[in-house]
């Protein structure tokens, strides 16, 4: 950094987590449960001294935060630009002044994503003003998306509901998708948003639900339907071992945990994506049970409501997700 720019101030925290919408308390409980010390909180931002890794209920984790005393808008912009090109403003206070800093930085175009599309590889930092002359900036964040929220160019014609966006986001973060020749077991498939995504990718889908798929999907090539209880299905019931197991079943977390454990054990090479629906207040110990599964990751997706998404992928899963403590 050029010597005429201000040096970082001493701070008492090493990570700032941005809570998922409506899940600030769940994030605080999770952080405390994993032993992080909460130093401060401003709206949805939780400042901690502790584990420098993503949390399940965080939309984005700022992993290299630093504070600077800045004398002017120009100085703040020069300081940021001297670190890296791409910065997203997460406005905390002095919003107009913060926007004037953002206006002086290189523009970034956030175009809606297609699917499938790669996660952007360019580092995206985040900054905001804590006070008129106090800049908070983190060049390193857990997510490559502004405030951890990928925005997709939606398909309003093809899918039967909006659940497809959840799987688009999950498979984008997975950085791998099923393709032609892969067998996908879609548990809790009705009316068919996820089956539609998998079918579009050219995979073979076994769609399991007590309720029917929409007729266009039930009769689609490469889609086999299985009406019945998804929890009693085992790998022996299938003609081919699945390459992917995906579940959006609505059930208590304990049942979903047993389901995740079963399929992870039964198909050790498969990619696994499972929605974990939460009921009321979230017990942070439940997160530990899921993360105790080898290579597990857990993340609240932008498309998730009061639920988390569990990943167990051959290549370790999305780095944005929480993982077992080192
Ligand atoms: C959130 S919906 C799934 C939406 C679906 N992923 C989509 O994209 O359209 C949950 C589904 O789980 C199914 N379900 C719940 N319990 C089930 C069980 N024990 N066996 C089979 N299906 C079940 C429900 O019938 C419902 O269709």
Short mmCIF file of C-alpha atoms and ligand atoms in Angstrom, two decimals:
data_model
loop_
_atom_site.label_atom_id
_atom_site.label_comp_id
_atom_site.label_asym_id
_atom_site.label_seq_id
_atom_site.Cartn_x
_atom_site.Cartn_y
_atom_site.Cartn_z
CA UNK A 1 0.00 0.00 0.00
CA UNK A 2 1.44 3.47 -0.90
CA UNK A 3 2.99 5.16 2.14
CA UNK A 4 0.77 8.28 1.85
CA UNK A 5 -2.32 6.16 2.61
CA UNK A 6 -3.47 5.52 6.20
CA UNK A 7 -2.40 2.36 8.01
CA UNK A 8 -4.92 -0.10 9.46
CA UNK A 9 -6.14 0.71 12.98
CA UNK A 10 -5.96 -1.88 15.78
CA UNK A 11 -9.28 -3.83 16.03
CA UNK A 12 -10.62 -6.42 18.46
CA UNK A 13 -12.27 -8.77 15.92
CA UNK A 14 -11.06 -10.91 13.01
CA UNK A 15 -14.31 -11.73 11.15
CA UNK A 16 -17.54 -9.90 10.40
CA UNK A 17 -20.52 -12.09 9.47
CA UNK A 18 -23.52 -10.75 7.58
CA UNK A 19 -26.59 -12.62 8.87
CA UNK A 20 -28.99 -14.29 6.48
CA UNK A 21 -32.29 -12.39 6.24
CA UNK A 22 -34.39 -12.88 9.42
CA UNK A 23 -31.74 -15.18 10.90
CA UNK A 24 -29.61 -12.83 12.98
CA UNK A 25 -30.34 -14.67 16.23
CA UNK A 26 -29.73 -18.07 14.66
CA UNK A 27 -26.33 -16.77 13.47
CA UNK A 28 -25.45 -15.37 16.91
CA UNK A 29 -26.41 -18.69 18.55
CA UNK A 30 -24.35 -20.63 16.01
CA UNK A 31 -21.28 -18.42 16.52
CA UNK A 32 -21.49 -18.62 20.30
CA UNK A 33 -22.02 -22.36 20.15
CA UNK A 34 -18.85 -22.78 18.09
CA UNK A 35 -16.89 -20.73 20.63
CA UNK A 36 -16.53 -17.41 18.78
CA UNK A 37 -16.55 -14.27 20.95
CA UNK A 38 -19.03 -11.65 19.81
CA UNK A 39 -17.38 -8.25 20.05
CA UNK A 40 -20.01 -6.03 18.47
CA UNK A 41 -23.19 -6.12 16.37
CA UNK A 42 -24.55 -3.49 14.00
CA UNK A 43 -27.86 -4.47 12.44
CA UNK A 44 -27.19 -7.71 10.54
CA UNK A 45 -23.41 -7.48 10.95
CA UNK A 46 -21.89 -9.56 13.73
CA UNK A 47 -18.28 -8.77 14.65
CA UNK A 48 -16.43 -11.72 16.18
CA UNK A 49 -13.05 -12.80 17.45
CA UNK A 50 -12.86 -16.47 16.63
CA UNK A 51 -12.97 -19.00 13.82
CA UNK A 52 -12.02 -17.43 10.51
CA UNK A 53 -14.45 -19.46 8.43
CA UNK A 54 -18.00 -19.15 7.09
CA UNK A 55 -21.02 -19.79 9.29
CA UNK A 56 -24.14 -21.64 8.13
CA UNK A 57 -26.49 -18.73 8.90
CA UNK A 58 -24.20 -16.08 7.36
CA UNK A 59 -24.93 -14.69 3.93
CA UNK A 60 -21.36 -13.53 3.64
CA UNK A 61 -18.39 -13.64 5.98
CA UNK A 62 -15.82 -10.85 5.78
CA UNK A 63 -12.65 -12.75 6.50
CA UNK A 64 -9.98 -10.03 6.49
CA UNK A 65 -11.61 -6.95 8.00
CA UNK A 66 -9.57 -3.81 8.64
CA UNK A 67 -10.45 -0.31 9.78
CA UNK A 68 -8.85 2.91 8.57
CA UNK A 69 -9.22 6.55 9.52
CA UNK A 70 -9.80 8.35 6.22
CA UNK A 71 -9.58 12.11 5.77
CA UNK A 72 -11.63 12.36 2.58
CA UNK A 73 -13.78 10.48 0.09
CA UNK A 74 -10.88 10.53 -2.36
CA UNK A 75 -8.47 9.10 0.18
CA UNK A 76 -10.88 6.27 1.04
CA UNK A 77 -11.33 5.42 -2.67
CA UNK A 78 -7.58 5.51 -3.33
CA UNK A 79 -6.97 3.26 -0.35
CA UNK A 80 -9.50 0.66 -1.56
CA UNK A 81 -8.25 0.82 -5.16
CA UNK A 82 -4.68 0.27 -3.95
CA UNK A 83 -5.75 -3.06 -2.44
CA UNK A 84 -7.80 -4.53 -5.34
CA UNK A 85 -10.15 -3.61 -8.17
CA UNK A 86 -13.55 -4.95 -7.13
CA UNK A 87 -15.43 -3.66 -4.10
CA UNK A 88 -19.07 -3.89 -3.09
CA UNK A 89 -20.53 -1.23 -0.81
CA UNK A 90 -22.43 -2.68 2.14
CA UNK A 91 -23.67 0.58 3.57
CA UNK A 92 -23.53 0.74 7.38
CA UNK A 93 -23.79 4.47 8.15
CA UNK A 94 -23.14 7.83 6.38
CA UNK A 95 -24.79 6.27 3.36
CA UNK A 96 -24.38 9.22 0.98
CA UNK A 97 -20.71 9.62 1.74
CA UNK A 98 -20.18 5.86 1.39
CA UNK A 99 -21.91 5.96 -2.01
CA UNK A 100 -19.62 8.81 -3.10
CA UNK A 101 -16.65 6.57 -2.28
CA UNK A 102 -18.23 3.73 -4.28
CA UNK A 103 -18.77 6.09 -7.23
CA UNK A 104 -15.02 6.75 -7.38
CA UNK A 105 -14.17 3.03 -7.65
CA UNK A 106 -13.97 0.92 -10.80
CA UNK A 107 -17.53 0.01 -11.84
CA UNK A 108 -18.65 -3.62 -11.53
CA UNK A 109 -21.53 -4.93 -13.60
CA UNK A 110 -23.54 -7.55 -11.72
CA UNK A 111 -25.36 -9.21 -14.63
CA UNK A 112 -28.02 -11.79 -13.72
CA UNK A 113 -26.51 -15.27 -13.88
CA UNK A 114 -27.58 -17.94 -16.31
CA UNK A 115 -27.63 -21.57 -15.27
CA UNK A 116 -25.33 -23.38 -15.28
CA UNK A 117 -22.66 -20.71 -14.99
CA UNK A 118 -19.39 -20.55 -13.06
CA UNK A 119 -19.05 -18.65 -9.80
CA UNK A 120 -17.10 -15.43 -10.58
CA UNK A 121 -13.41 -15.94 -9.93
CA UNK A 122 -12.44 -12.28 -9.37
CA UNK A 123 -12.14 -11.41 -5.67
CA UNK A 124 -14.93 -9.13 -4.48
CA UNK A 125 -14.20 -7.09 -1.36
CA UNK A 126 -16.71 -5.28 0.79
CA UNK A 127 -16.58 -1.92 2.50
CA UNK A 128 -18.71 0.51 4.46
CA UNK A 129 -18.36 3.52 6.75
CA UNK A 130 -18.59 2.95 10.49
CA UNK A 131 -18.37 6.69 11.01
CA UNK A 132 -17.81 9.76 8.83
CA UNK A 133 -14.06 9.14 8.79
CA UNK A 134 -13.85 5.45 9.75
CA UNK A 135 -13.73 2.97 6.89
CA UNK A 136 -14.28 -0.76 7.38
CA UNK A 137 -13.07 -2.90 4.49
CA UNK A 138 -12.48 -6.57 3.87
CA UNK A 139 -10.81 -7.58 0.59
CA UNK A 140 -11.49 -11.25 1.39
CA UNK A 141 -15.07 -12.53 1.71
CA UNK A 142 -16.53 -16.02 1.80
CA UNK A 143 -18.82 -15.26 -1.15
CA UNK A 144 -17.93 -13.99 -4.62
CA UNK A 145 -21.42 -12.44 -4.86
CA UNK A 146 -22.45 -9.01 -3.57
CA UNK A 147 -23.72 -9.58 -0.02
CA UNK A 148 -23.57 -13.31 -0.73
CA UNK A 149 -26.60 -13.22 -2.98
CA UNK A 150 -26.37 -14.65 -6.50
CA UNK A 151 -29.05 -13.19 -8.75
CA UNK A 152 -30.27 -15.41 -11.59
CA UNK A 153 -32.00 -14.54 -14.84
CA UNK A 154 -35.26 -16.28 -13.96
CA UNK A 155 -37.14 -18.68 -16.24
CA UNK A 156 -40.82 -17.82 -15.92
CA UNK A 157 -41.99 -20.30 -18.56
CA UNK A 158 -40.39 -23.72 -18.03
CA UNK A 159 -40.45 -24.73 -14.35
CA UNK A 160 -43.68 -25.56 -12.50
CA UNK A 161 -42.76 -23.43 -9.44
CA UNK A 162 -39.95 -21.24 -8.08
CA UNK A 163 -38.23 -24.06 -6.15
CA UNK A 164 -35.91 -24.46 -9.17
CA UNK A 165 -34.07 -21.31 -8.01
CA UNK A 166 -32.99 -23.10 -4.85
CA UNK A 167 -31.41 -25.91 -6.85
CA UNK A 168 -29.86 -23.48 -9.34
CA UNK A 169 -28.18 -21.70 -6.45
CA UNK A 170 -27.12 -24.94 -4.73
CA UNK A 171 -25.60 -26.43 -7.90
CA UNK A 172 -23.92 -23.14 -8.83
CA UNK A 173 -22.20 -23.04 -5.44
CA UNK A 174 -21.45 -26.76 -5.74
CA UNK A 175 -19.41 -25.85 -8.85
CA UNK A 176 -20.48 -29.16 -10.35
CA UNK A 177 -23.77 -30.39 -11.75
CA UNK A 178 -25.33 -33.65 -12.87
CA UNK A 179 -25.12 -34.23 -16.61
CA UNK A 180 -26.19 -36.73 -19.29
CA UNK A 181 -25.84 -40.31 -18.06
CA UNK A 182 -25.99 -39.37 -14.37
CA UNK A 183 -28.76 -40.86 -12.26
CA UNK A 184 -30.38 -38.37 -9.85
CA UNK A 185 -32.67 -39.39 -7.04
CA UNK A 186 -35.02 -36.46 -6.33
CA UNK A 187 -36.69 -37.03 -2.96
CA UNK A 188 -39.80 -34.92 -2.31
CA UNK A 189 -39.93 -34.03 -5.99
CA UNK A 190 -43.54 -32.82 -6.46
CA UNK A 191 -44.61 -30.68 -8.26
CA UNK A 192 -41.25 -30.84 -10.02
CA UNK A 193 -39.08 -27.71 -9.86
CA UNK A 194 -35.94 -29.67 -9.02
CA UNK A 195 -36.80 -32.51 -11.42
CA UNK A 196 -37.18 -29.86 -14.14
CA UNK A 197 -33.65 -28.53 -13.40
CA UNK A 198 -32.14 -32.04 -13.47
CA UNK A 199 -34.03 -32.94 -16.64
CA UNK A 200 -32.81 -29.75 -18.32
CA UNK A 201 -29.24 -30.77 -17.47
CA UNK A 202 -29.82 -34.01 -19.39
CA UNK A 203 -29.63 -36.30 -16.34
CA UNK A 204 -31.86 -39.34 -15.64
CA UNK A 205 -34.20 -38.53 -12.75
CA UNK A 206 -35.98 -40.84 -10.32
CA UNK A 207 -38.61 -38.52 -8.80
CA UNK A 208 -39.98 -39.74 -5.48
CA UNK A 209 -43.00 -38.21 -3.76
CA UNK A 210 -46.36 -39.12 -2.32
CA UNK A 211 -47.84 -36.42 -4.56
CA UNK A 212 -47.63 -36.42 -8.38
CA UNK A 213 -45.31 -34.45 -10.60
CA UNK A 214 -46.90 -32.05 -13.06
CA UNK A 215 -47.88 -34.08 -16.16
CA UNK A 216 -45.30 -32.42 -18.46
CA UNK A 217 -42.53 -33.72 -16.21
CA UNK A 218 -44.12 -37.06 -15.27
CA UNK A 219 -44.13 -37.93 -18.98
CA UNK A 220 -40.79 -36.34 -19.85
CA UNK A 221 -37.96 -38.40 -21.33
CA UNK A 222 -35.44 -39.64 -18.71
CA UNK A 223 -37.88 -39.05 -15.81
CA UNK A 224 -39.11 -42.05 -13.79
CA UNK A 225 -41.67 -41.45 -11.05
CA UNK A 226 -42.00 -43.36 -7.81
CA UNK A 227 -45.11 -42.64 -5.72
CA UNK A 228 -44.59 -43.44 -2.03
CA UNK A 229 -42.72 -42.70 1.17
CA UNK A 230 -39.28 -41.26 0.43
CA UNK A 231 -37.95 -42.12 3.89
CA UNK A 232 -38.41 -45.86 3.46
CA UNK A 233 -36.61 -45.98 0.10
CA UNK A 234 -33.19 -47.65 0.12
CA UNK A 235 -30.46 -48.03 -2.46
CA UNK A 236 -31.49 -51.69 -2.92
CA UNK A 237 -34.89 -50.51 -4.23
CA UNK A 238 -33.19 -48.82 -7.19
CA UNK A 239 -32.08 -50.43 -10.46
CA UNK A 240 -29.03 -48.16 -10.65
CA UNK A 241 -26.94 -46.58 -7.90
CA UNK A 242 -27.58 -42.84 -7.98
CA UNK A 243 -24.77 -40.40 -8.82
CA UNK A 244 -26.71 -37.62 -7.11
CA UNK A 245 -29.20 -37.60 -4.24
CA UNK A 246 -31.25 -34.44 -3.86
CA UNK A 247 -33.94 -33.89 -1.28
CA UNK A 248 -36.34 -31.07 -0.61
CA UNK A 249 -38.52 -33.15 1.74
CA UNK A 250 -40.44 -31.38 4.48
CA UNK A 251 -39.70 -33.14 7.77
CA UNK A 252 -38.23 -32.53 11.22
CA UNK A 253 -34.44 -31.98 11.16
CA UNK A 254 -33.82 -35.27 13.05
CA UNK A 255 -35.48 -37.23 10.23
CA UNK A 256 -33.53 -35.29 7.61
CA UNK A 257 -30.30 -35.95 9.55
CA UNK A 258 -31.00 -39.70 9.49
CA UNK A 259 -31.76 -39.45 5.75
CA UNK A 260 -28.50 -37.56 5.10
CA UNK A 261 -26.48 -40.07 7.12
CA UNK A 262 -28.08 -43.00 5.31
CA UNK A 263 -27.50 -41.73 1.75
CA UNK A 264 -23.97 -40.48 2.52
CA UNK A 265 -23.08 -43.96 3.77
CA UNK A 266 -24.97 -45.88 1.06
CA UNK A 267 -23.52 -43.83 -1.83
CA UNK A 268 -20.09 -42.58 -0.75
CA UNK A 269 -19.21 -41.27 -4.22
CA UNK A 270 -22.50 -39.46 -4.88
CA UNK A 271 -23.12 -35.73 -4.78
CA UNK A 272 -25.71 -34.97 -2.12
CA UNK A 273 -27.81 -31.81 -1.69
CA UNK A 274 -30.50 -31.81 0.99
CA UNK A 275 -32.71 -29.04 2.31
CA UNK A 276 -32.89 -29.00 6.12
CA UNK A 277 -36.17 -27.36 7.10
CA UNK A 278 -36.00 -25.82 10.56
CA UNK A 279 -38.88 -25.61 13.00
CA UNK A 280 -39.09 -22.54 15.24
CA UNK A 281 -35.90 -21.56 17.07
CA UNK A 282 -32.86 -23.36 15.69
CA UNK A 283 -30.81 -25.54 18.02
CA UNK A 284 -27.17 -24.80 17.07
CA UNK A 285 -26.21 -28.32 18.19
CA UNK A 286 -28.17 -29.63 15.19
CA UNK A 287 -25.68 -27.91 12.91
CA UNK A 288 -22.89 -29.92 14.53
CA UNK A 289 -24.67 -33.20 13.83
CA UNK A 290 -24.87 -32.42 10.11
CA UNK A 291 -21.30 -31.12 9.99
CA UNK A 292 -20.02 -34.28 11.67
CA UNK A 293 -20.76 -36.14 8.40
CA UNK A 294 -17.53 -36.40 6.36
CA UNK A 295 -17.10 -33.53 3.86
CA UNK A 296 -20.37 -31.91 4.91
CA UNK A 297 -21.10 -28.25 4.28
CA UNK A 298 -24.11 -26.29 5.44
CA UNK A 299 -25.29 -22.96 4.11
CA UNK A 300 -28.34 -20.75 4.14
CA UNK A 301 -28.94 -20.05 0.45
CA UNK A 302 -30.49 -16.78 -0.72
CA UNK A 303 -33.41 -18.88 -1.96
CA UNK A 304 -33.80 -20.63 1.42
CA UNK A 305 -36.47 -19.47 3.85
CA UNK A 306 -36.30 -20.94 7.39
CA UNK A 307 -34.02 -23.71 6.21
CA UNK A 308 -30.42 -24.61 5.47
CA UNK A 309 -28.92 -26.57 2.61
CA UNK A 310 -26.70 -29.56 3.35
CA UNK A 311 -24.00 -30.49 0.82
CA UNK A 312 -21.81 -33.59 0.68
CA UNK A 313 -19.87 -33.49 -2.56
CA UNK A 314 -16.92 -35.56 -3.80
CA UNK A 315 -14.83 -32.37 -4.06
CA UNK A 316 -15.52 -31.06 -0.56
CA UNK A 317 -18.43 -28.78 -1.40
CA UNK A 318 -19.01 -25.07 -1.55
CA UNK A 319 -16.31 -23.05 0.26
CA UNK A 320 -19.07 -20.54 1.19
CA UNK A 321 -20.62 -23.15 3.47
CA UNK A 322 -19.86 -23.87 7.10
CA UNK A 323 -17.79 -26.99 7.64
CA UNK A 324 -16.62 -28.97 10.63
CA UNK A 325 -14.30 -27.03 12.91
CA UNK A 326 -10.62 -27.68 12.06
C1 LIG B 1 -41.11 -28.43 -0.66
S1 LIG B 1 -41.98 -29.68 -1.49
C2 LIG B 1 -40.83 -30.13 -2.74
C3 LIG B 1 -40.77 -29.17 -3.89
C4 LIG B 1 -39.95 -29.75 -5.03
N1 LIG B 1 -38.54 -29.88 -4.68
C5 LIG B 1 -40.04 -28.91 -6.28
O1 LIG B 1 -39.00 -28.43 -6.73
O2 LIG B 1 -41.11 -28.76 -6.83
C6 LIG B 1 -41.86 -31.01 -0.40
C7 LIG B 1 -42.43 -32.31 -0.94
O3 LIG B 1 -42.10 -33.34 -0.03
C8 LIG B 1 -43.12 -34.33 -0.15
N2 LIG B 1 -43.06 -35.23 1.01
C9 LIG B 1 -43.11 -34.90 2.33
N3 LIG B 1 -42.98 -36.04 3.07
C10 LIG B 1 -42.82 -37.05 2.20
C11 LIG B 1 -42.59 -38.44 2.35
N4 LIG B 1 -42.50 -39.01 3.58
N5 LIG B 1 -42.45 -39.19 1.25
C12 LIG B 1 -42.54 -38.64 0.02
N6 LIG B 1 -42.74 -37.34 -0.19
C13 LIG B 1 -42.88 -36.54 0.89
C14 LIG B 1 -44.40 -33.50 -0.22
O4 LIG B 1 -45.43 -34.27 -0.83
C15 LIG B 1 -43.94 -32.32 -1.08
O5 LIG B 1 -44.28 -32.52 -2.43
#
